Tab-separated table of C-alpha atoms and ligand atoms in Angstrom:
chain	number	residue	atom	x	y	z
C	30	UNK	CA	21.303	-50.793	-16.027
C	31	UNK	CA	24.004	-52.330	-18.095
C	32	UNK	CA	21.514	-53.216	-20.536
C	33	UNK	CA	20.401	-49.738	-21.400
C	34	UNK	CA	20.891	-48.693	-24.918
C	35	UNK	CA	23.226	-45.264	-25.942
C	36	UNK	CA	21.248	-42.496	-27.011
C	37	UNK	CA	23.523	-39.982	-29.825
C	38	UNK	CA	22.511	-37.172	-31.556
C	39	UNK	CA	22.524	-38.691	-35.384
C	40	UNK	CA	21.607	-34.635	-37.278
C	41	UNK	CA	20.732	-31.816	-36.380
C	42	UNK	CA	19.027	-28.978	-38.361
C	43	UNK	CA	17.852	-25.756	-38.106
C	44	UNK	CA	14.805	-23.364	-40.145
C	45	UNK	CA	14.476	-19.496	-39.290
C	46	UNK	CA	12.042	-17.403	-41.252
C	47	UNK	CA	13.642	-14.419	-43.920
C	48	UNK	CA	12.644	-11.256	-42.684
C	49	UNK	CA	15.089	-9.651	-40.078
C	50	UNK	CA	14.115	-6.810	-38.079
C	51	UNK	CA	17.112	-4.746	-36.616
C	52	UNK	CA	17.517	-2.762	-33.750
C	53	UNK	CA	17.436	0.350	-35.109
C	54	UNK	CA	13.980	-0.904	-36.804
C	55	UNK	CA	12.937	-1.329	-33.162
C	56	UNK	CA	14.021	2.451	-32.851
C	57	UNK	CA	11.082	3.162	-34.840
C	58	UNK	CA	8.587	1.686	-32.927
C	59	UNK	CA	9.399	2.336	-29.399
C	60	UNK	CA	11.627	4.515	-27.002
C	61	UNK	CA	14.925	2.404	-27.587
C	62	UNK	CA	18.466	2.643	-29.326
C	63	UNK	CA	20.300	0.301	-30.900
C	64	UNK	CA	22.713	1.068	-28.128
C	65	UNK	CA	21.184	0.355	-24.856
C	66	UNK	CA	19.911	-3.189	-26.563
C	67	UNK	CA	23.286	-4.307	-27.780
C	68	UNK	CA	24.714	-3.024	-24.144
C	69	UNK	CA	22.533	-5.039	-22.331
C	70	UNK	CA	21.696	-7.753	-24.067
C	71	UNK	CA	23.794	-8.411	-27.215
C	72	UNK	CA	21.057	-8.775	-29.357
C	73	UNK	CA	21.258	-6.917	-33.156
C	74	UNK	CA	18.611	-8.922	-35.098
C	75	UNK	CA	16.033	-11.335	-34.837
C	76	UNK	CA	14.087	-13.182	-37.890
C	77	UNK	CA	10.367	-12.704	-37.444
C	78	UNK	CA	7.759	-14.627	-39.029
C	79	UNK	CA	5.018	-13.412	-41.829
C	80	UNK	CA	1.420	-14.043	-41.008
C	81	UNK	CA	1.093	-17.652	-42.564
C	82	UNK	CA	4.195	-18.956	-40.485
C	83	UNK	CA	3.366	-21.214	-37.524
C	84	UNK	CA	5.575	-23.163	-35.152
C	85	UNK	CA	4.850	-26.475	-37.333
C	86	UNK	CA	5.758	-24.539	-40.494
C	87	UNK	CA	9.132	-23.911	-39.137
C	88	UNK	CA	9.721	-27.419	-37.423
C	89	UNK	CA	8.788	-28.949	-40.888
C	90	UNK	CA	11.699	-27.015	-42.547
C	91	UNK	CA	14.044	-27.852	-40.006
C	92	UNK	CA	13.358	-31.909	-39.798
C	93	UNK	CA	13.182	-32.562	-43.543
C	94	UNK	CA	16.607	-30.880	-43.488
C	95	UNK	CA	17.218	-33.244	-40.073
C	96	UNK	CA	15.857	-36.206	-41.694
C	97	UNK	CA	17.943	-35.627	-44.729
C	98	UNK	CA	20.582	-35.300	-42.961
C	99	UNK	CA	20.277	-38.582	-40.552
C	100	UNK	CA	19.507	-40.483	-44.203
C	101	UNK	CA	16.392	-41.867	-42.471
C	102	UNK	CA	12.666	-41.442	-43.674
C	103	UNK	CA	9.371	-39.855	-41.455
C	104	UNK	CA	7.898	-43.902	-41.782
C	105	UNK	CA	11.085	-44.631	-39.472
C	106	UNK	CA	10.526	-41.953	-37.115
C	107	UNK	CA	8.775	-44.008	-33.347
C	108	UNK	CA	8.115	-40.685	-31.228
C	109	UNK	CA	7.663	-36.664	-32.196
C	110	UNK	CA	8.431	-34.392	-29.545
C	111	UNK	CA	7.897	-30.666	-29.903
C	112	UNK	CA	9.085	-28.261	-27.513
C	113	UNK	CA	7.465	-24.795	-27.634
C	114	UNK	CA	5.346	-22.423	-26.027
C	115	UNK	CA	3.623	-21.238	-29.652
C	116	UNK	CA	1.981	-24.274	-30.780
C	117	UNK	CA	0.141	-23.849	-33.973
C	118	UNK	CA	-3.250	-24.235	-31.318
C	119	UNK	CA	-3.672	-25.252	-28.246
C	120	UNK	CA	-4.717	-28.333	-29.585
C	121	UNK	CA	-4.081	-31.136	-31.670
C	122	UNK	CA	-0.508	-30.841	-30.469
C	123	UNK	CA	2.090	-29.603	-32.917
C	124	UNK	CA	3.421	-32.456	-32.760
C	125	UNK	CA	0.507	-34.102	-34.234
C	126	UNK	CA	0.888	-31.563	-37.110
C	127	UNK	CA	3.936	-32.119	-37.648
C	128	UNK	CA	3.724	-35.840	-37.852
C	129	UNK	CA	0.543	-35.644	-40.635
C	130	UNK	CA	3.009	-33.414	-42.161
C	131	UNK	CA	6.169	-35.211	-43.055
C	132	UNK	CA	3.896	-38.752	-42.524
C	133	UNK	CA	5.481	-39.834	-39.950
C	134	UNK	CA	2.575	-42.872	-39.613
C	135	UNK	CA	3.892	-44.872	-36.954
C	136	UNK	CA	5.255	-42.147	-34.765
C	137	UNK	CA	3.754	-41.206	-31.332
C	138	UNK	CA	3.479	-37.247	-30.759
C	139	UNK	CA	3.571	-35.568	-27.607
C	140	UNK	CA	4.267	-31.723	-27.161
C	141	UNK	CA	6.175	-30.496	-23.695
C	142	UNK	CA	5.811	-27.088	-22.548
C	143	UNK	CA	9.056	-26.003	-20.764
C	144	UNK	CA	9.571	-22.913	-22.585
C	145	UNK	CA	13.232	-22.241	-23.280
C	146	UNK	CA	14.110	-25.059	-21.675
C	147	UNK	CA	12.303	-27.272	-23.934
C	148	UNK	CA	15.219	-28.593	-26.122
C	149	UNK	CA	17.107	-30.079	-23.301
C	150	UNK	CA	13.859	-31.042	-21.864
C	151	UNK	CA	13.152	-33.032	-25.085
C	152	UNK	CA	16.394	-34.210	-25.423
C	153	UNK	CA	16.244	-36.025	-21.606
C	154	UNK	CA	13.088	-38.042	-22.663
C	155	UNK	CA	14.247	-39.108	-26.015
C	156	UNK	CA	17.129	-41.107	-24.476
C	157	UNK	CA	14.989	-42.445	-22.236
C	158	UNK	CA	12.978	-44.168	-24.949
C	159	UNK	CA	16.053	-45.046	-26.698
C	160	UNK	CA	17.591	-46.475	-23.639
C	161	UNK	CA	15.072	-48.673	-22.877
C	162	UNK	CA	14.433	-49.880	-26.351
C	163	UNK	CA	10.915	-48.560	-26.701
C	164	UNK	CA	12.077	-46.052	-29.674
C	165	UNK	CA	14.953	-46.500	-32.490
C	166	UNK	CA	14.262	-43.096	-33.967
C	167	UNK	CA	13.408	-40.058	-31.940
C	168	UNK	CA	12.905	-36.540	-33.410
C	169	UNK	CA	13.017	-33.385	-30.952
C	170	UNK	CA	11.756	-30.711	-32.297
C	171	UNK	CA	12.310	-27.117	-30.889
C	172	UNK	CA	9.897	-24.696	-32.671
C	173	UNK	CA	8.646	-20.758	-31.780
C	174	UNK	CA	7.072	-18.118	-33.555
C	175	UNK	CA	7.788	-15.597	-30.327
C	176	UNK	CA	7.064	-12.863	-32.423
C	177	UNK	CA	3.143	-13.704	-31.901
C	178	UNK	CA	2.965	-13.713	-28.442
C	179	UNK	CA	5.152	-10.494	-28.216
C	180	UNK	CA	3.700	-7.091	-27.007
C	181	UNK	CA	5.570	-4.835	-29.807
C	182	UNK	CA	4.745	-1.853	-27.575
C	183	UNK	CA	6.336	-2.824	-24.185
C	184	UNK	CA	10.282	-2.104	-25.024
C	185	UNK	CA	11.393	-4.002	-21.954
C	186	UNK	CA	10.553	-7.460	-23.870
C	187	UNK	CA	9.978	-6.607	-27.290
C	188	UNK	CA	13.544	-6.399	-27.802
C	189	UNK	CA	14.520	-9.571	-26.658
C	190	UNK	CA	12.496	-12.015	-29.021
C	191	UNK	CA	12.702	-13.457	-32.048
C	192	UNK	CA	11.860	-16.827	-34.602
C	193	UNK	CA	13.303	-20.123	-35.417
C	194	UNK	CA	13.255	-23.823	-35.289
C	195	UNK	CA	15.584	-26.490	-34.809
C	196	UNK	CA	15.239	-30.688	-35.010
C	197	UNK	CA	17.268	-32.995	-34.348
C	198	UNK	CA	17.287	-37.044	-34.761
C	199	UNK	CA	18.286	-38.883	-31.803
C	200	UNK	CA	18.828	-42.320	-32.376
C	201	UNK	CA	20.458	-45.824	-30.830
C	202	UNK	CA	24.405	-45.252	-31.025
C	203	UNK	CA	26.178	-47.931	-31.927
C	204	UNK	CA	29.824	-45.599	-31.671
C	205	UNK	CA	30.930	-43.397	-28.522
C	206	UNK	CA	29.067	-40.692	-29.911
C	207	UNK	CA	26.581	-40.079	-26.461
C	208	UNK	CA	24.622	-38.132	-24.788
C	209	UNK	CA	26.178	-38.705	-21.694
C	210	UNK	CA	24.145	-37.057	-18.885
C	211	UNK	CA	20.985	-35.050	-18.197
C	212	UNK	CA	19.709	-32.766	-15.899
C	213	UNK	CA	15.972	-31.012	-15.613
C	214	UNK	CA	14.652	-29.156	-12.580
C	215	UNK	CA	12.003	-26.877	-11.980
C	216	UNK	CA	10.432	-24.304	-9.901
C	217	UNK	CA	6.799	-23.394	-9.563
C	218	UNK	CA	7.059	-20.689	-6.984
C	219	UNK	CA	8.752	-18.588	-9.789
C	220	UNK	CA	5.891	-19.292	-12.264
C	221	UNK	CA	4.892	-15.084	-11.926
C	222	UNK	CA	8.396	-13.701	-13.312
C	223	UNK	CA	7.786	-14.773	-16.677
C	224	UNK	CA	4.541	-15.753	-18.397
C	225	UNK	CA	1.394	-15.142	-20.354
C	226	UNK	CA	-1.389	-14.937	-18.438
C	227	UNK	CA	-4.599	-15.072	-20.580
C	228	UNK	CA	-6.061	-17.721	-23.253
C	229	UNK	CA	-6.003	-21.112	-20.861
C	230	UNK	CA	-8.355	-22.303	-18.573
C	231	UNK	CA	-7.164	-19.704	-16.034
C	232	UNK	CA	-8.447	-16.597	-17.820
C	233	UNK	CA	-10.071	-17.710	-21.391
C	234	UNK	CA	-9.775	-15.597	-24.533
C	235	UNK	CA	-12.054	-12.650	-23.887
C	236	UNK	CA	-12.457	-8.875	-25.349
C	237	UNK	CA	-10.852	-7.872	-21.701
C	238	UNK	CA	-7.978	-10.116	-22.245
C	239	UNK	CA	-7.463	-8.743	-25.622
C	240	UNK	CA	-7.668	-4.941	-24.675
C	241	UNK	CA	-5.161	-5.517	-21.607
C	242	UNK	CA	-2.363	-6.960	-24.070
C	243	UNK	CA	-2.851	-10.319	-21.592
C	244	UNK	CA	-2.089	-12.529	-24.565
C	245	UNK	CA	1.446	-11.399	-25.049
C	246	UNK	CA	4.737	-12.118	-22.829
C	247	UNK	CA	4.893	-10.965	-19.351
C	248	UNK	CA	8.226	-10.495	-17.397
C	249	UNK	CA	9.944	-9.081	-14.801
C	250	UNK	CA	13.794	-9.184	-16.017
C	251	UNK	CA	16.175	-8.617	-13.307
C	252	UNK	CA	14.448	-11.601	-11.540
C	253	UNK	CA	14.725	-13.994	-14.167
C	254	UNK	CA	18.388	-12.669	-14.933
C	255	UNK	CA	19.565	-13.332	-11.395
C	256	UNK	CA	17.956	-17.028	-11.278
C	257	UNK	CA	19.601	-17.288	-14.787
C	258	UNK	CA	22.949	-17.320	-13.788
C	259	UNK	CA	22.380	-19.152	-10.926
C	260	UNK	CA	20.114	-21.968	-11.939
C	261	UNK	CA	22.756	-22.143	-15.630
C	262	UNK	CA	25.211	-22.973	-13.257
C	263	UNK	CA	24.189	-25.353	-10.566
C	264	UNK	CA	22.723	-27.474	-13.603
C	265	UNK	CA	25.584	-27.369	-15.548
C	266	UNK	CA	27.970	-28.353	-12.927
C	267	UNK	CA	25.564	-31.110	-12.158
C	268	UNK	CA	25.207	-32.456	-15.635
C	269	UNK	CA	29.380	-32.223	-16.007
C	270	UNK	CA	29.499	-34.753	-12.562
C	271	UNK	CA	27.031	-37.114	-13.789
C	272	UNK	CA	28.993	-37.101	-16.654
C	273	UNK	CA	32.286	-37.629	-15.338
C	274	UNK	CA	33.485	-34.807	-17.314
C	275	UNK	CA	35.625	-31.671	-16.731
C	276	UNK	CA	34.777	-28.599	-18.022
C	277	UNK	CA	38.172	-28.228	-19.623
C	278	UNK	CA	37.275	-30.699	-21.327
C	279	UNK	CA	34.661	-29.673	-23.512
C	280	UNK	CA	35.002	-28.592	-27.066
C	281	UNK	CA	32.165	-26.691	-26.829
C	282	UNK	CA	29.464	-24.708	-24.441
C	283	UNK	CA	26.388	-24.121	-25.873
C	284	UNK	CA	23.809	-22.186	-23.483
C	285	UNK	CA	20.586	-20.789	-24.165
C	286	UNK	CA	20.810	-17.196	-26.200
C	287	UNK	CA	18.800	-14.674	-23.920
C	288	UNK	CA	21.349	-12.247	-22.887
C	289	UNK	CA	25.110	-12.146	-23.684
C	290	UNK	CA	25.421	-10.796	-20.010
C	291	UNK	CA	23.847	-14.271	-18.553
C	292	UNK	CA	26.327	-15.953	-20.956
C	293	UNK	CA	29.107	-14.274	-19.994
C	294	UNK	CA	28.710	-14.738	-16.086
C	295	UNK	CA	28.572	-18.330	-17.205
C	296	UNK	CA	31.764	-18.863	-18.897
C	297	UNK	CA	33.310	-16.994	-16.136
C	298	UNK	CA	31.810	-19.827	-13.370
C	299	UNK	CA	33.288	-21.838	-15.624
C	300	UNK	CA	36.862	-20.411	-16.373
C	301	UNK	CA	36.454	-21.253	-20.079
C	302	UNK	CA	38.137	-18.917	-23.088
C	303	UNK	CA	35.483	-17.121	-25.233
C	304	UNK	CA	35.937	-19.292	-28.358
C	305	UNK	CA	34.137	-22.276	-26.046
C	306	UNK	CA	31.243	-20.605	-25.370
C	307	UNK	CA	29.206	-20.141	-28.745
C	308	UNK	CA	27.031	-16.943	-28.808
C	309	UNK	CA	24.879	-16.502	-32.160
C	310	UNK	CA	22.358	-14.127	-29.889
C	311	UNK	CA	23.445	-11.283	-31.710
C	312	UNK	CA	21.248	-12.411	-34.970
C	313	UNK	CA	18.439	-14.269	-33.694
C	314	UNK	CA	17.726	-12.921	-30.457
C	315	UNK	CA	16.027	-15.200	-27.510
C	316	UNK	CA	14.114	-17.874	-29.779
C	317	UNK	CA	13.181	-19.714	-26.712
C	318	UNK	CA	13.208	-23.668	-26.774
C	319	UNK	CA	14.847	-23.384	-30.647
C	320	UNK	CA	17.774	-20.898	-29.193
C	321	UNK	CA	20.061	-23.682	-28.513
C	322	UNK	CA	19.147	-26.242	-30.967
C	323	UNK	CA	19.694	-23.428	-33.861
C	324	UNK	CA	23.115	-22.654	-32.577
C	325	UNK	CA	24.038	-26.197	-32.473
C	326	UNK	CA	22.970	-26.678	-35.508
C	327	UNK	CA	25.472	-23.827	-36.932
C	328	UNK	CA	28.146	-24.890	-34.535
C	329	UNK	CA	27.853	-28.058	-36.080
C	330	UNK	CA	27.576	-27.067	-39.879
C	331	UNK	CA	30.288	-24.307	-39.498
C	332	UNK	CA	32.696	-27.209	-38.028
C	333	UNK	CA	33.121	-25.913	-34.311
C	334	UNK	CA	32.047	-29.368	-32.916
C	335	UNK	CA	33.007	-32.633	-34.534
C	336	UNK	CA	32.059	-36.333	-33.505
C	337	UNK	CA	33.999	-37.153	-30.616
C	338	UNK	CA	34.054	-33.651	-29.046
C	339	UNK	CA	32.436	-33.283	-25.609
C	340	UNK	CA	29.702	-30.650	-25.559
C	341	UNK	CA	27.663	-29.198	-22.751
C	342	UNK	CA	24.430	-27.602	-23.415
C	343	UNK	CA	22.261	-25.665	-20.648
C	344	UNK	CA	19.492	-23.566	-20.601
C	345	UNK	CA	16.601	-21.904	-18.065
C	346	UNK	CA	13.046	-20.699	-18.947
C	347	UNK	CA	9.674	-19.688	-17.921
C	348	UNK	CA	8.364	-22.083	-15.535
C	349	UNK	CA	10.865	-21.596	-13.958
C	350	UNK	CA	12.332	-24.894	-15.610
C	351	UNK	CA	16.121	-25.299	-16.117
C	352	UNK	CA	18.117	-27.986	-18.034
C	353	UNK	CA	21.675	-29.541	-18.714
C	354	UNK	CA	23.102	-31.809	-20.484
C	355	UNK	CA	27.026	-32.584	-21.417
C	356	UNK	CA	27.109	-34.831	-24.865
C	357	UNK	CA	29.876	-36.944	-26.558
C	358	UNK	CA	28.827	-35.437	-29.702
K	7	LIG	N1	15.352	0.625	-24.239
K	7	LIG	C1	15.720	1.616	-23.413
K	7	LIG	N2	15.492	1.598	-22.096
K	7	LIG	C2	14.886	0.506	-21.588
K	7	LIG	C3	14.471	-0.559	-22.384
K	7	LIG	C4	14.724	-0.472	-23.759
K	7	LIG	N3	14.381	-1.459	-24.622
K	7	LIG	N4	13.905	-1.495	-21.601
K	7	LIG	C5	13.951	-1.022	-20.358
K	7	LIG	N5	14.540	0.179	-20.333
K	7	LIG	C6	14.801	1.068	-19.204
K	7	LIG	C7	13.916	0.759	-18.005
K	7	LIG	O1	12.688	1.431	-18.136
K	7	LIG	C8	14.751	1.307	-16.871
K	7	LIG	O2	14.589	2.702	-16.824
K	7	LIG	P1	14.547	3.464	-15.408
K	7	LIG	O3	15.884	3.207	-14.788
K	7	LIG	O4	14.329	4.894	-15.816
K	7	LIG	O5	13.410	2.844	-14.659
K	7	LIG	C9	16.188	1.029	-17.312
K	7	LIG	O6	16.122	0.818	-18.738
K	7	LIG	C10	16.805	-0.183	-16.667
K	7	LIG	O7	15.873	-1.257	-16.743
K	7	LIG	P2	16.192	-2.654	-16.147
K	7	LIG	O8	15.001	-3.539	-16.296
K	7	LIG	O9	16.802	-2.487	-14.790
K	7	LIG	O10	17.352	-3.127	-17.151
K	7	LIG	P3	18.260	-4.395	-17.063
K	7	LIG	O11	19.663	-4.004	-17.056
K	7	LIG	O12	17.769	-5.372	-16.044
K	7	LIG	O13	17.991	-5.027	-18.502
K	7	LIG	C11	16.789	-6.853	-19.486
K	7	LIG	C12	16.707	-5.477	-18.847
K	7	LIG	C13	15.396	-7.321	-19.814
K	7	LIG	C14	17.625	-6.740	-20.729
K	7	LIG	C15	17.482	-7.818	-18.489
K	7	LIG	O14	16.884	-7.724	-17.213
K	7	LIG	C16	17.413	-9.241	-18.931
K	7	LIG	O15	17.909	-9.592	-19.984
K	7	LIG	N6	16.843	-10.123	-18.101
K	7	LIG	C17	16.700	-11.505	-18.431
K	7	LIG	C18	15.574	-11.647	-19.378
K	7	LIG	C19	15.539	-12.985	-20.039
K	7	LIG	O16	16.539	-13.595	-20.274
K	7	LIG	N7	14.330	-13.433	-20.355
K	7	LIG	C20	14.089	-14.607	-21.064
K	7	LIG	C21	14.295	-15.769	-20.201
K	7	LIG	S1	14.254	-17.243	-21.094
């Protein structure tokens, strides 16, 4: 074990389409108010994608910036991996995309499908690689266009979504910049509380599929919000004891942006002051896998977290698949 290599977090960068859409432009197209959205979820605004913008087009924007930013080129880059659950297709992998893209020639690509979870997800096998020596340079790539998979006539999810991509370079650390401990976990038997049922193998593309709106996001939201807070937690306090770490002693708690309620109950579990638990939900809405790599992105570029400051990150998804992880950023 001793031998193992440090994985750190070298940049970090984020990419989120112009156009906004408010709440009260959600007013407009079904029974809502800005009210009962801000009430019950937080949410104001989410950036949503034009036509031409795919999950690669945003995860390009975001790793130049990353790349740029970790003053290393594509040609170094050993492994892709994209987390979302709107790849450009369902196949060549994004990743793949991506990586003809930026020419990253000598990188491997792999997409993972843990929806919001992804980042984390990502984040766990890239220090793998780097801890065993089989990558030097490893970008994670959180990417989702949400706003094609949304059904912009159901108000009980149409509200919640929105755009954006982060990246981020994880590389061999040769400081005490670390990220320190993962955690992943998963649960099948929940797979029906959240999903989209139609365009795999299950139930192919058909004119049926299309007429019954099977192609967009199903949900059932007080059951995901109860095994939100419960799954945020039990992950998190894992992730903090593999660490070593107290949670007074983070800088910084970044969880994944679906609801400001979910959020909340969290920093209460974990007796921390509002200012260390960063909330950017409010502008972007739930962007999935990206949610928490965009906010650590701005946590990062606004100076909230500096190197040396011990950060937690956690997040749940579809699946259902939850993740933690506590960093030495
Ligand atoms: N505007 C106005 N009313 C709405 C509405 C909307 N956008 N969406 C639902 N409602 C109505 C419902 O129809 C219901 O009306 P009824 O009482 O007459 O039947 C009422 O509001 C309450 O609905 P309910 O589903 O109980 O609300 P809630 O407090 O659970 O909030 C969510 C709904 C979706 C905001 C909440 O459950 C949630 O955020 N869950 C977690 C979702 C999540 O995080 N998903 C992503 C996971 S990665």
């Amino acid at each position: 074990m001793s031998s193992l290599k440090k994985a750190k977090i070298a940049a970090i960068a984020r990419a989120v389409p112009e156009k906004i859409l408010t709440n009260f432009d959600l007013e407009k197209m079904v029974d809502t108010t800005d009210e009962w959205i801000r009430t019950r979820t937080g949410i104001e605004e989410r950036h949503i994608a034009d036509e031409k913008t795919t999950s690669s087009v945003l995860g390009i924007e975001a790793t130049k910036k990353a790349l740029k930013k970790a003053g290393i080129s594509a040609e170094e880059l050993d492994f892709i991996i994209v987390a979302t659950i709107t790849p450009d297709m369902v196949f060549p992998a994004t990743a793949c995309i991506i990586q003809n893209a930026i020419g990253a020639t000598k990188a491997a690509t792999m997409d993972i499908e843990a929806a919001c979870s992804g980042f984390i997800y990502g984040l766990s096998i890239a220090r793998q690689y780097i801890a065993t020596g089989e990558a030097k340079n490893v970008l994670v790539i959180a990417s989702e266009v949400l706003s094609k998979i949304t059904d912009w006539d159901d108000r009980s999810t149409c509200i919640l979504f929105g755009d954006g991509a982060g990246a981020a370079i994880i590389t061999e650390s040769d400081s005490d910049s670390e990220i320190m401990s993962t955690v992943l976990g998963g649960d099948g038997k929940y797979g029906d509380i959240l999903y989209l049922p139609a365009g795999g193998s299950k139930k192919p593309a058909s004119h049926e599929t299309v007429d019954n709106k099977e192609h967009t996001i199903k949900m059932n939201g007080q059951d995901v919000f109860k095994a939100a807070v419960t799954k945020m937690r039990s992950s998190l306090k894992k992730a903090l004891e593999k660490a070593g770490i107290k949670s007074s002693q983070l800088k910084l708690v970044i969880p994944h942006q679906a609801n400001l309620r979910i959020i909340e109950s969290l920093r209460k579990f974990l007796d921390l002051p509002k200012e260390k638990v960063y909330v950017n939900l409010q502008k972007y809405g739930n962007t999935s896998a990206a949610s928490i790599a965009i906010a650590m992105s701005e946590a990062e570029e606004n100076g909230i977290i500096k190197r040396g400051d011990y950060i937690a990150l956690c997040a749940f998804g579809g699946g259902l698949t939850w993740a933690a992880t506590v960093i030495k950023y």
